[in-house]
Amino acid sequence: MRIHLTGLWRDPDFLRLWTARTVSELGTLMSALQLTSVLVLGATPFQMGILGALRMAPGAVAGFLVGPWVDAHRKRPIMIAADLGRAALFASIPAAFFMGLLRIEQIYAVAFLDSVLSVLFDVAYRSYLPSLVHRGNLLEANSKLTGSESFVEVTAFSVGGWIAQIFSAITVAVVDIMTFLASAVSLYQIKVPEPEPVPPDAHSDLIRQLLSGLALVWRDPLLRPITLATASQGLTFGIFSAIMLIFGIRELGIQPGLLGTIYALGGVSSLFGSVYVGSLSRRFGIGPVMVVGFLVFAISVFLVPAARGPLIGVILFLAGQQMGDGFMTMYLINQTSVRQAVTAPWALGRVNSIVRSVEMTGLFVGFLLGGALAEEIGMRTTLVVGGVTGLAGAVVLALSPVIRMKFLPSSDNPHGHDVLSP
């Protein structure tokens, strides 16, 4: 039977970028560092907490600084270099293991540097996409990319766990190396030449470029509420991630394996969100879908602290995952497409890095706040606080011009323009 490909599936260069992003995300989510720490080095909970914090810190701090640098350079070489760098970092793990030198401090260093390179890759890839596909295809492109990420979310941790169980955690690190190398090769094979980057002002240093990016985001009527909502999203995710596992196991009595399966099923909901976001946005408008998506996500958060006992806990956990993940995916696809559409090419790197850094800062603060509040006011009340922070983001979007946006702003529609310009 002959398969007829449509849309961007017929674009070989987009497929190469899609392949690179998918396999690199697979490597990132297989949890080689966590599995190695627990199964090989016998890490304590405190050491695992340090590992998690080190993975967040670069995104919260360095993320603000990489945007202007990415803007001044071609994006594809940055992504290839980041992949090769991550492959080299993970290669140090089996090398040290077989020499009998592997220690938790090395895992910390790999986690931190891997996070820095991941920030570089993510900012560069989101800034590179508009130069690879036509602006009118951005929503389709982001839907396909997010759809594959959702599929990877469902499978990656499970694949990593089975590889570690059948072979070893060190084998997971070896597979990670291969995924990053495969991503680099796929990116290298892209044929479309990348436009020459706009050189930065010779009299403008990195800090001034960063401040100009912050000013651009703040004064733009679409980017400002999107960034504030992203901060709210990160804070909510951070609060929940800090105590969700403990709450599910200790408070509700849900077994870890079942809890992990519930998390994985959230990826299925995300996959459906990525499939239907295009048709829903065309019917109801990009802005309304963004606002409703964020609002449903925020409401779904309150299902978890309402749970009592393992049976009701499983039902409400699963309902929250199915509601929240799919609608949040719709929001994320549309807001990424809006950022790429309204931002002038010379500023894409710094805008994308600012939004990512705001999200990572929210996550970092949320982790700390969630743990501290749970000690003082209890886990249920803390989860409610997390839901309230999510509702705040939905309110910001609903009161902004975002809710009136029917289609992507662009230079070739009567209501669109590049909001940011030099």
Tab-separated table of C-alpha atoms in Angstrom:
chain	number	residue	atom	x	y	z
A	1	MET	CA	0.000	0.000	0.000
A	2	ARG	CA	1.347	3.387	-0.982
A	3	ILE	CA	1.444	6.054	1.731
A	4	HIS	CA	0.668	9.611	0.599
A	5	LEU	CA	2.511	12.197	2.652
A	6	THR	CA	1.034	15.666	3.042
A	7	GLY	CA	2.134	19.046	4.359
A	8	LEU	CA	5.523	19.286	6.015
A	9	TRP	CA	5.906	15.496	5.936
A	10	ARG	CA	6.870	16.086	2.281
A	11	ASP	CA	9.610	18.567	3.246
A	12	PRO	CA	12.870	16.583	3.638
A	13	ASP	CA	14.690	19.339	5.522
A	14	PHE	CA	11.876	19.720	8.046
A	15	LEU	CA	11.935	15.935	8.480
A	16	ARG	CA	15.645	16.117	9.250
A	17	LEU	CA	15.033	18.770	11.905
A	18	TRP	CA	12.075	16.777	13.254
A	19	THR	CA	14.239	13.637	13.461
A	20	ALA	CA	17.036	15.504	15.216
A	21	ARG	CA	14.701	17.031	17.782
A	22	THR	CA	12.907	13.746	18.430
A	23	VAL	CA	15.987	11.578	18.964
A	24	SER	CA	17.758	14.228	21.062
A	25	GLU	CA	14.652	14.505	23.263
A	26	LEU	CA	14.645	10.710	23.580
A	27	GLY	CA	18.217	10.872	24.858
A	28	THR	CA	17.332	13.639	27.304
A	29	LEU	CA	14.298	11.858	28.804
A	30	MET	CA	15.753	8.360	29.189
A	31	SER	CA	17.056	9.462	32.610
A	32	ALA	CA	20.544	7.974	32.274
A	33	LEU	CA	21.942	10.271	34.970
A	34	GLN	CA	19.203	9.475	37.472
A	35	LEU	CA	19.334	5.738	36.789
A	36	THR	CA	23.122	5.677	37.063
A	37	SER	CA	23.016	7.665	40.301
A	38	VAL	CA	20.477	5.352	41.940
A	39	LEU	CA	21.383	1.926	40.514
A	40	VAL	CA	25.156	2.231	40.169
A	41	LEU	CA	26.212	4.768	42.792
A	42	GLY	CA	23.432	4.238	45.360
A	43	ALA	CA	22.628	7.959	45.617
A	44	THR	CA	20.707	9.259	48.634
A	45	PRO	CA	17.505	11.342	48.316
A	46	PHE	CA	19.504	14.455	49.209
A	47	GLN	CA	21.997	13.732	46.430
A	48	MET	CA	19.119	13.244	43.977
A	49	GLY	CA	17.754	16.623	45.069
A	50	ILE	CA	21.088	18.235	44.288
A	51	LEU	CA	21.082	16.514	40.904
A	52	GLY	CA	17.628	17.910	40.092
A	53	ALA	CA	18.593	21.431	41.165
A	54	LEU	CA	21.740	21.340	39.032
A	55	ARG	CA	19.641	20.429	36.005
A	56	MET	CA	17.398	23.468	36.559
A	57	ALA	CA	19.985	26.090	37.481
A	58	PRO	CA	21.571	26.656	34.033
A	59	GLY	CA	18.194	27.221	32.410
A	60	ALA	CA	17.268	29.780	35.041
A	61	VAL	CA	20.589	31.664	34.942
A	62	ALA	CA	22.512	31.026	31.732
A	63	GLY	CA	19.355	30.923	29.628
A	64	PHE	CA	19.023	34.714	29.791
A	65	LEU	CA	22.537	35.160	28.405
A	66	VAL	CA	22.563	32.718	25.502
A	67	GLY	CA	19.804	34.431	23.501
A	68	PRO	CA	21.792	37.421	22.233
A	69	TRP	CA	24.716	35.131	21.433
A	70	VAL	CA	22.443	32.771	19.486
A	71	ASP	CA	20.986	35.740	17.581
A	72	ALA	CA	24.463	36.713	16.392
A	73	HIS	CA	25.350	33.250	15.035
A	74	ARG	CA	23.934	30.643	12.701
A	75	LYS	CA	21.644	28.323	14.623
A	76	ARG	CA	22.266	24.956	12.952
A	77	PRO	CA	26.007	24.784	13.855
A	78	ILE	CA	25.083	25.630	17.452
A	79	MET	CA	22.640	22.706	17.570
A	80	ILE	CA	25.173	20.322	16.040
A	81	ALA	CA	27.865	21.444	18.493
A	82	ALA	CA	25.433	21.031	21.419
A	83	ASP	CA	24.625	17.476	20.313
A	84	LEU	CA	28.275	16.555	19.951
A	85	GLY	CA	29.050	18.127	23.320
A	86	ARG	CA	26.285	16.158	25.027
A	87	ALA	CA	27.497	12.949	23.387
A	88	ALA	CA	31.005	13.617	24.754
A	89	LEU	CA	29.651	14.332	28.249
A	90	PHE	CA	27.683	11.095	28.388
A	91	ALA	CA	30.649	9.171	26.952
A	92	SER	CA	32.580	10.143	30.084
A	93	ILE	CA	30.191	8.063	32.217
A	94	PRO	CA	30.911	4.569	30.813
A	95	ALA	CA	34.582	5.530	30.457
A	96	ALA	CA	34.849	6.431	34.140
A	97	PHE	CA	32.778	3.400	35.153
A	98	PHE	CA	35.011	0.890	33.378
A	99	MET	CA	38.085	2.549	34.887
A	100	GLY	CA	36.541	2.337	38.353
A	101	LEU	CA	36.524	6.127	38.750
A	102	LEU	CA	32.810	6.982	38.519
A	103	ARG	CA	31.581	9.209	41.377
A	104	ILE	CA	28.452	11.215	42.076
A	105	GLU	CA	30.440	14.440	41.656
A	106	GLN	CA	31.040	13.520	38.007
A	107	ILE	CA	27.306	12.941	37.547
A	108	TYR	CA	26.698	16.413	38.994
A	109	ALA	CA	29.146	17.958	36.531
A	110	VAL	CA	27.629	16.094	33.578
A	111	ALA	CA	24.119	17.140	34.659
A	112	PHE	CA	25.064	20.812	34.891
A	113	LEU	CA	26.961	20.960	31.585
A	114	ASP	CA	24.332	18.858	29.803
A	115	SER	CA	21.709	21.340	30.954
A	116	VAL	CA	23.753	24.268	29.593
A	117	LEU	CA	24.061	22.565	26.195
A	118	SER	CA	20.369	21.652	26.230
A	119	VAL	CA	19.479	25.319	26.752
A	120	LEU	CA	21.689	26.235	23.782
A	121	PHE	CA	20.070	23.553	21.614
A	122	ASP	CA	16.496	24.488	22.565
A	123	VAL	CA	16.934	28.234	22.063
A	124	ALA	CA	18.731	27.709	18.758
A	125	TYR	CA	16.199	25.196	17.434
A	126	ARG	CA	13.179	27.377	18.207
A	127	SER	CA	14.941	30.342	16.593
A	128	TYR	CA	16.019	28.257	13.583
A	129	LEU	CA	12.580	26.861	12.704
A	130	PRO	CA	11.146	30.074	11.152
A	131	SER	CA	14.072	30.155	8.693
A	132	LEU	CA	13.370	26.560	7.640
A	133	VAL	CA	9.585	26.636	7.119
A	134	HIS	CA	7.239	29.332	5.842
A	135	ARG	CA	5.588	31.425	8.542
A	136	GLY	CA	2.198	30.062	7.509
A	137	ASN	CA	3.432	26.560	8.359
A	138	LEU	CA	4.731	27.379	11.854
A	139	LEU	CA	1.650	26.038	13.638
A	140	GLU	CA	1.839	22.761	11.688
A	141	ALA	CA	5.581	22.498	12.310
A	142	ASN	CA	5.283	23.099	16.058
A	143	SER	CA	2.368	20.653	16.255
A	144	LYS	CA	4.425	17.907	14.623
A	145	LEU	CA	7.467	18.632	16.771
A	146	THR	CA	5.422	18.705	19.980
A	147	GLY	CA	3.549	15.565	18.952
A	148	SER	CA	6.788	13.629	18.662
A	149	GLU	CA	7.943	15.045	21.999
A	150	SER	CA	4.700	13.784	23.567
A	151	PHE	CA	5.302	10.323	22.131
A	152	VAL	CA	8.851	10.397	23.484
A	153	GLU	CA	7.488	11.439	26.886
A	154	VAL	CA	5.348	8.293	26.920
A	155	THR	CA	8.134	5.932	25.880
A	156	ALA	CA	11.509	7.356	26.941
A	157	PHE	CA	11.474	6.726	30.682
A	158	SER	CA	10.004	3.260	30.192
A	159	VAL	CA	12.625	2.415	27.554
A	160	GLY	CA	15.415	3.694	29.780
A	161	GLY	CA	14.099	1.702	32.745
A	162	TRP	CA	13.861	-1.557	30.778
A	163	ILE	CA	17.347	-1.101	29.319
A	164	ALA	CA	18.700	-0.506	32.823
A	165	GLN	CA	16.838	-3.562	34.152
A	166	ILE	CA	17.855	-5.948	31.358
A	167	PHE	CA	21.378	-4.632	30.797
A	168	SER	CA	22.567	-1.814	33.073
A	169	ALA	CA	22.210	1.907	33.752
A	170	ILE	CA	25.570	2.396	32.016
A	171	THR	CA	23.994	0.953	28.851
A	172	VAL	CA	21.365	3.704	29.007
A	173	ALA	CA	24.176	6.268	28.902
A	174	VAL	CA	25.614	4.512	25.826
A	175	VAL	CA	22.215	4.688	24.099
A	176	ASP	CA	22.068	8.403	24.988
A	177	ILE	CA	25.392	8.916	23.212
A	178	MET	CA	23.978	7.334	20.062
A	179	THR	CA	20.832	9.489	20.122
A	180	PHE	CA	22.843	12.709	20.302
A	181	LEU	CA	25.157	11.583	17.511
A	182	ALA	CA	22.145	10.641	15.352
A	183	SER	CA	20.650	14.082	15.971
A	184	ALA	CA	23.881	15.811	14.918
A	185	VAL	CA	24.059	13.767	11.702
A	186	SER	CA	20.443	14.565	10.835
A	187	LEU	CA	21.021	18.298	11.347
A	188	TYR	CA	24.196	18.191	9.260
A	189	GLN	CA	22.213	16.767	6.323
A	190	ILE	CA	19.794	19.728	6.080
A	191	LYS	CA	20.204	21.286	2.630
A	192	VAL	CA	18.436	24.663	2.893
A	193	PRO	CA	21.048	27.379	3.528
A	194	GLU	CA	20.540	29.296	6.733
A	195	PRO	CA	20.233	33.087	6.376
A	196	GLU	CA	23.173	35.180	7.506
A	197	PRO	CA	22.536	36.342	11.087
A	198	VAL	CA	22.209	40.050	11.723
A	199	PRO	CA	25.469	41.117	13.408
A	200	PRO	CA	25.023	42.801	16.782
A	201	ASP	CA	25.747	46.467	17.236
A	202	ALA	CA	29.485	46.827	17.745
A	203	HIS	CA	28.776	49.177	20.652
A	204	SER	CA	26.245	46.848	22.250
A	205	ASP	CA	27.626	44.349	24.736
A	206	LEU	CA	25.889	41.162	25.863
A	207	ILE	CA	24.182	42.804	28.840
A	208	ARG	CA	22.779	45.606	26.678
A	209	GLN	CA	21.489	43.069	24.162
A	210	LEU	CA	19.856	41.132	26.988
A	211	LEU	CA	18.258	44.295	28.381
A	212	SER	CA	17.001	45.224	24.932
A	213	GLY	CA	15.445	41.762	24.631
A	214	LEU	CA	13.742	42.156	28.012
A	215	ALA	CA	12.433	45.558	26.935
A	216	LEU	CA	11.092	44.103	23.686
A	217	VAL	CA	9.276	41.322	25.511
A	218	TRP	CA	7.847	43.658	28.137
A	219	ARG	CA	6.467	46.279	25.750
A	220	ASP	CA	4.933	43.814	23.306
A	221	PRO	CA	1.180	43.277	23.965
A	222	LEU	CA	1.373	39.569	23.076
A	223	LEU	CA	4.802	38.535	24.359
A	224	ARG	CA	4.390	40.148	27.795
A	225	PRO	CA	1.296	38.143	28.886
A	226	ILE	CA	2.691	34.964	27.313
A	227	THR	CA	5.896	35.360	29.336
A	228	LEU	CA	4.014	36.082	32.566
A	229	ALA	CA	1.793	33.042	31.972
A	230	THR	CA	4.905	30.954	31.319
A	231	ALA	CA	6.300	32.044	34.699
A	232	SER	CA	3.034	30.945	36.317
A	233	GLN	CA	3.177	27.612	34.477
A	234	GLY	CA	6.747	26.960	35.631
A	235	LEU	CA	5.909	27.857	39.228
A	236	THR	CA	2.914	25.495	39.211
A	237	PHE	CA	4.883	22.620	37.693
A	238	GLY	CA	7.718	23.186	40.166
A	239	ILE	CA	5.457	23.137	43.230
A	240	PHE	CA	3.755	19.958	42.049
A	241	SER	CA	6.925	18.202	40.957
A	242	ALA	CA	8.514	18.830	44.364
A	243	ILE	CA	5.901	16.848	46.312
A	244	MET	CA	3.680	14.946	43.828
A	245	LEU	CA	5.565	11.651	44.151
A	246	ILE	CA	5.614	11.772	47.960
A	247	PHE	CA	1.955	12.828	48.089
A	248	GLY	CA	0.860	10.002	45.792
A	249	ILE	CA	2.815	7.292	47.612
A	250	ARG	CA	2.625	8.359	51.272
A	251	GLU	CA	-0.642	10.287	51.444
A	252	LEU	CA	-2.748	8.298	48.960
A	253	GLY	CA	-1.036	4.903	49.070
A	254	ILE	CA	-0.541	4.585	45.300
A	255	GLN	CA	2.250	2.183	44.320
A	256	PRO	CA	5.232	3.769	42.497
A	257	GLY	CA	4.813	1.647	39.370
A	258	LEU	CA	1.164	2.621	38.963
A	259	LEU	CA	2.003	6.260	39.631
A	260	GLY	CA	4.662	6.175	36.903
A	261	THR	CA	2.142	4.695	34.479
A	262	ILE	CA	-0.273	7.529	35.219
A	263	TYR	CA	2.461	10.058	34.417
A	264	ALA	CA	3.192	8.265	31.147
A	265	LEU	CA	-0.479	8.353	30.158
A	266	GLY	CA	-0.301	12.130	30.377
A	267	GLY	CA	1.940	11.921	27.323
A	268	VAL	CA	-0.909	10.260	25.408
A	269	SER	CA	-3.127	13.235	26.228
A	270	SER	CA	-0.347	15.558	25.042
A	271	LEU	CA	-0.163	13.647	21.780
A	272	PHE	CA	-3.873	14.183	21.153
A	273	GLY	CA	-3.477	17.864	22.007
A	274	SER	CA	-0.733	18.231	19.412
A	275	VAL	CA	-2.876	16.490	16.781
A	276	TYR	CA	-6.032	18.571	17.267
A	277	VAL	CA	-4.593	21.989	18.113
A	278	GLY	CA	-4.456	23.024	14.441
A	279	SER	CA	-8.091	22.281	13.651
A	280	LEU	CA	-9.330	23.785	16.929
A	281	SER	CA	-7.256	26.929	16.396
A	282	ARG	CA	-8.612	27.367	12.877
A	283	ARG	CA	-12.163	26.993	14.143
A	284	PHE	CA	-12.064	29.003	17.357
A	285	GLY	CA	-8.928	31.127	16.967
A	286	ILE	CA	-5.366	30.753	18.215
A	287	GLY	CA	-5.831	33.118	21.168
A	288	PRO	CA	-9.021	31.554	22.584
A	289	VAL	CA	-7.489	28.068	22.335
A	290	MET	CA	-4.421	29.317	24.222
A	291	VAL	CA	-6.503	30.826	27.022
A	292	VAL	CA	-8.866	27.851	27.349
A	293	GLY	CA	-5.917	25.450	27.221
A	294	PHE	CA	-4.157	27.208	30.086
A	295	LEU	CA	-7.394	27.540	32.088
A	296	VAL	CA	-8.278	23.831	31.807
A	297	PHE	CA	-4.710	22.966	32.838
A	298	ALA	CA	-5.042	25.190	35.926
A	299	ILE	CA	-8.420	23.668	36.858
A	300	SER	CA	-7.074	20.132	36.429
A	301	VAL	CA	-4.452	20.840	39.071
A	302	PHE	CA	-7.115	21.030	41.802
A	303	LEU	CA	-8.195	17.429	41.167
A	304	VAL	CA	-5.038	16.062	42.804
A	305	PRO	CA	-5.375	17.589	46.312
A	306	ALA	CA	-9.058	16.563	46.266
A	307	ALA	CA	-8.074	12.879	46.145
A	308	ARG	CA	-8.658	10.561	49.141
A	309	GLY	CA	-7.297	7.007	49.222
A	310	PRO	CA	-5.629	4.962	46.478
A	311	LEU	CA	-8.703	4.269	44.277
A	312	ILE	CA	-10.034	7.836	44.151
A	313	GLY	CA	-6.427	8.992	44.013
A	314	VAL	CA	-5.736	6.984	40.853
A	315	ILE	CA	-8.963	8.213	39.235
A	316	LEU	CA	-8.320	11.892	40.000
A	317	PHE	CA	-4.589	11.687	39.199
A	318	LEU	CA	-5.442	10.125	35.847
A	319	ALA	CA	-8.217	12.642	35.165
A	320	GLY	CA	-5.882	15.507	36.001
A	321	GLN	CA	-3.185	14.156	33.683
A	322	GLN	CA	-5.610	13.606	30.810
A	323	MET	CA	-7.187	17.052	31.173
A	324	GLY	CA	-4.125	19.080	31.996
A	325	ASP	CA	-1.440	17.660	29.718
A	326	GLY	CA	-3.463	17.772	26.494
A	327	PHE	CA	-4.754	21.312	26.974
A	328	MET	CA	-1.379	22.573	28.174
A	329	THR	CA	0.159	21.111	25.007
A	330	MET	CA	-2.292	23.141	22.916
A	331	TYR	CA	-1.276	26.277	24.802
A	332	LEU	CA	2.431	25.562	24.390
A	333	ILE	CA	2.191	24.902	20.642
A	334	ASN	CA	0.234	28.081	20.010
A	335	GLN	CA	2.330	30.326	22.222
A	336	THR	CA	5.542	29.057	20.609
A	337	SER	CA	4.066	29.724	17.155
A	338	VAL	CA	2.982	33.236	18.207
A	339	ARG	CA	6.469	34.033	19.547
A	340	GLN	CA	8.059	32.890	16.306
A	341	ALA	CA	5.546	34.803	14.187
A	342	VAL	CA	5.604	38.182	15.920
A	343	THR	CA	9.315	38.391	16.709
A	344	ALA	CA	11.684	39.828	14.127
A	345	PRO	CA	14.420	37.337	13.093
A	346	TRP	CA	17.204	39.396	14.665
A	347	ALA	CA	15.581	39.056	18.124
A	348	LEU	CA	14.301	35.468	18.089
A	349	GLY	CA	17.202	34.016	20.053
A	350	ARG	CA	17.002	36.467	22.921
A	351	VAL	CA	13.190	36.330	23.092
A	352	ASN	CA	13.154	32.520	23.121
A	353	SER	CA	15.919	32.401	25.734
A	354	ILE	CA	14.105	34.928	27.938
A	355	VAL	CA	10.862	32.948	27.858
A	356	ARG	CA	12.697	29.684	28.543
A	357	SER	CA	14.689	31.231	31.381
A	358	VAL	CA	11.519	32.632	32.935
A	359	GLU	CA	9.980	29.155	32.793
A	360	MET	CA	13.068	27.519	34.323
A	361	THR	CA	13.218	30.174	37.039
A	362	GLY	CA	9.577	29.443	37.839
A	363	LEU	CA	10.396	25.731	38.051
A	364	PHE	CA	13.436	26.356	40.267
A	365	VAL	CA	11.471	28.610	42.640
A	366	GLY	CA	8.542	26.197	42.552
A	367	PHE	CA	10.731	23.265	43.629
A	368	LEU	CA	12.045	25.233	46.602
A	369	LEU	CA	8.662	26.761	47.481
A	370	GLY	CA	6.797	23.464	47.196
A	371	GLY	CA	9.177	21.673	49.542
A	372	ALA	CA	9.208	24.502	52.081
A	373	LEU	CA	5.428	25.045	52.087
A	374	ALA	CA	4.716	21.317	52.429
A	375	GLU	CA	6.702	21.313	55.682
A	376	GLU	CA	4.758	24.296	57.037
A	377	ILE	CA	1.168	23.991	55.775
A	378	GLY	CA	0.930	20.390	54.550
A	379	MET	CA	1.042	18.793	51.136
A	380	ARG	CA	-2.635	19.200	50.207
A	381	THR	CA	-2.681	22.907	50.922
A	382	THR	CA	0.591	23.327	49.056
A	383	LEU	CA	-0.907	21.623	45.993
A	384	VAL	CA	-3.855	24.042	46.183
A	385	VAL	CA	-1.373	26.931	46.213
A	386	GLY	CA	0.153	25.445	43.060
A	387	GLY	CA	-3.267	25.429	41.423
A	388	VAL	CA	-3.851	29.073	42.364
A	389	THR	CA	-0.581	30.089	40.686
A	390	GLY	CA	-1.817	28.342	37.550
A	391	LEU	CA	-5.116	30.218	37.639
A	392	ALA	CA	-3.166	33.474	37.889
A	393	GLY	CA	-1.522	32.700	34.537
A	394	ALA	CA	-4.899	31.986	32.946
A	395	VAL	CA	-6.254	35.319	34.231
A	396	VAL	CA	-3.270	37.202	32.779
A	397	LEU	CA	-3.919	35.663	29.359
A	398	ALA	CA	-7.676	36.230	29.505
A	399	LEU	CA	-7.231	39.942	30.296
A	400	SER	CA	-4.685	40.470	27.502
A	401	PRO	CA	-5.005	40.954	23.721
A	402	VAL	CA	-4.073	37.275	23.342
A	403	ILE	CA	-7.695	36.192	23.799
A	404	ARG	CA	-8.779	38.254	20.756
A	405	MET	CA	-6.175	36.778	18.408
A	406	LYS	CA	-7.810	34.625	15.726
A	407	PHE	CA	-4.756	33.763	13.635
A	408	LEU	CA	-0.985	34.112	13.661
A	409	PRO	CA	0.133	37.716	13.204
A	410	SER	CA	2.244	38.085	10.070
A	411	SER	CA	3.290	40.600	7.475
A	412	ASP	CA	0.836	39.215	4.903
A	413	ASN	CA	-2.468	39.450	6.789
A	414	PRO	CA	-4.448	42.630	7.445
A	415	HIS	CA	-3.988	42.573	11.217
A	416	GLY	CA	-0.457	41.232	11.467
A	417	HIS	CA	3.018	42.689	11.551
A	418	ASP	CA	6.393	42.042	13.097
A	419	VAL	CA	5.732	43.545	16.493
A	420	LEU	CA	9.452	43.684	17.238
A	421	SER	CA	11.702	45.584	14.904
A	422	PRO	CA	15.190	47.048	15.250
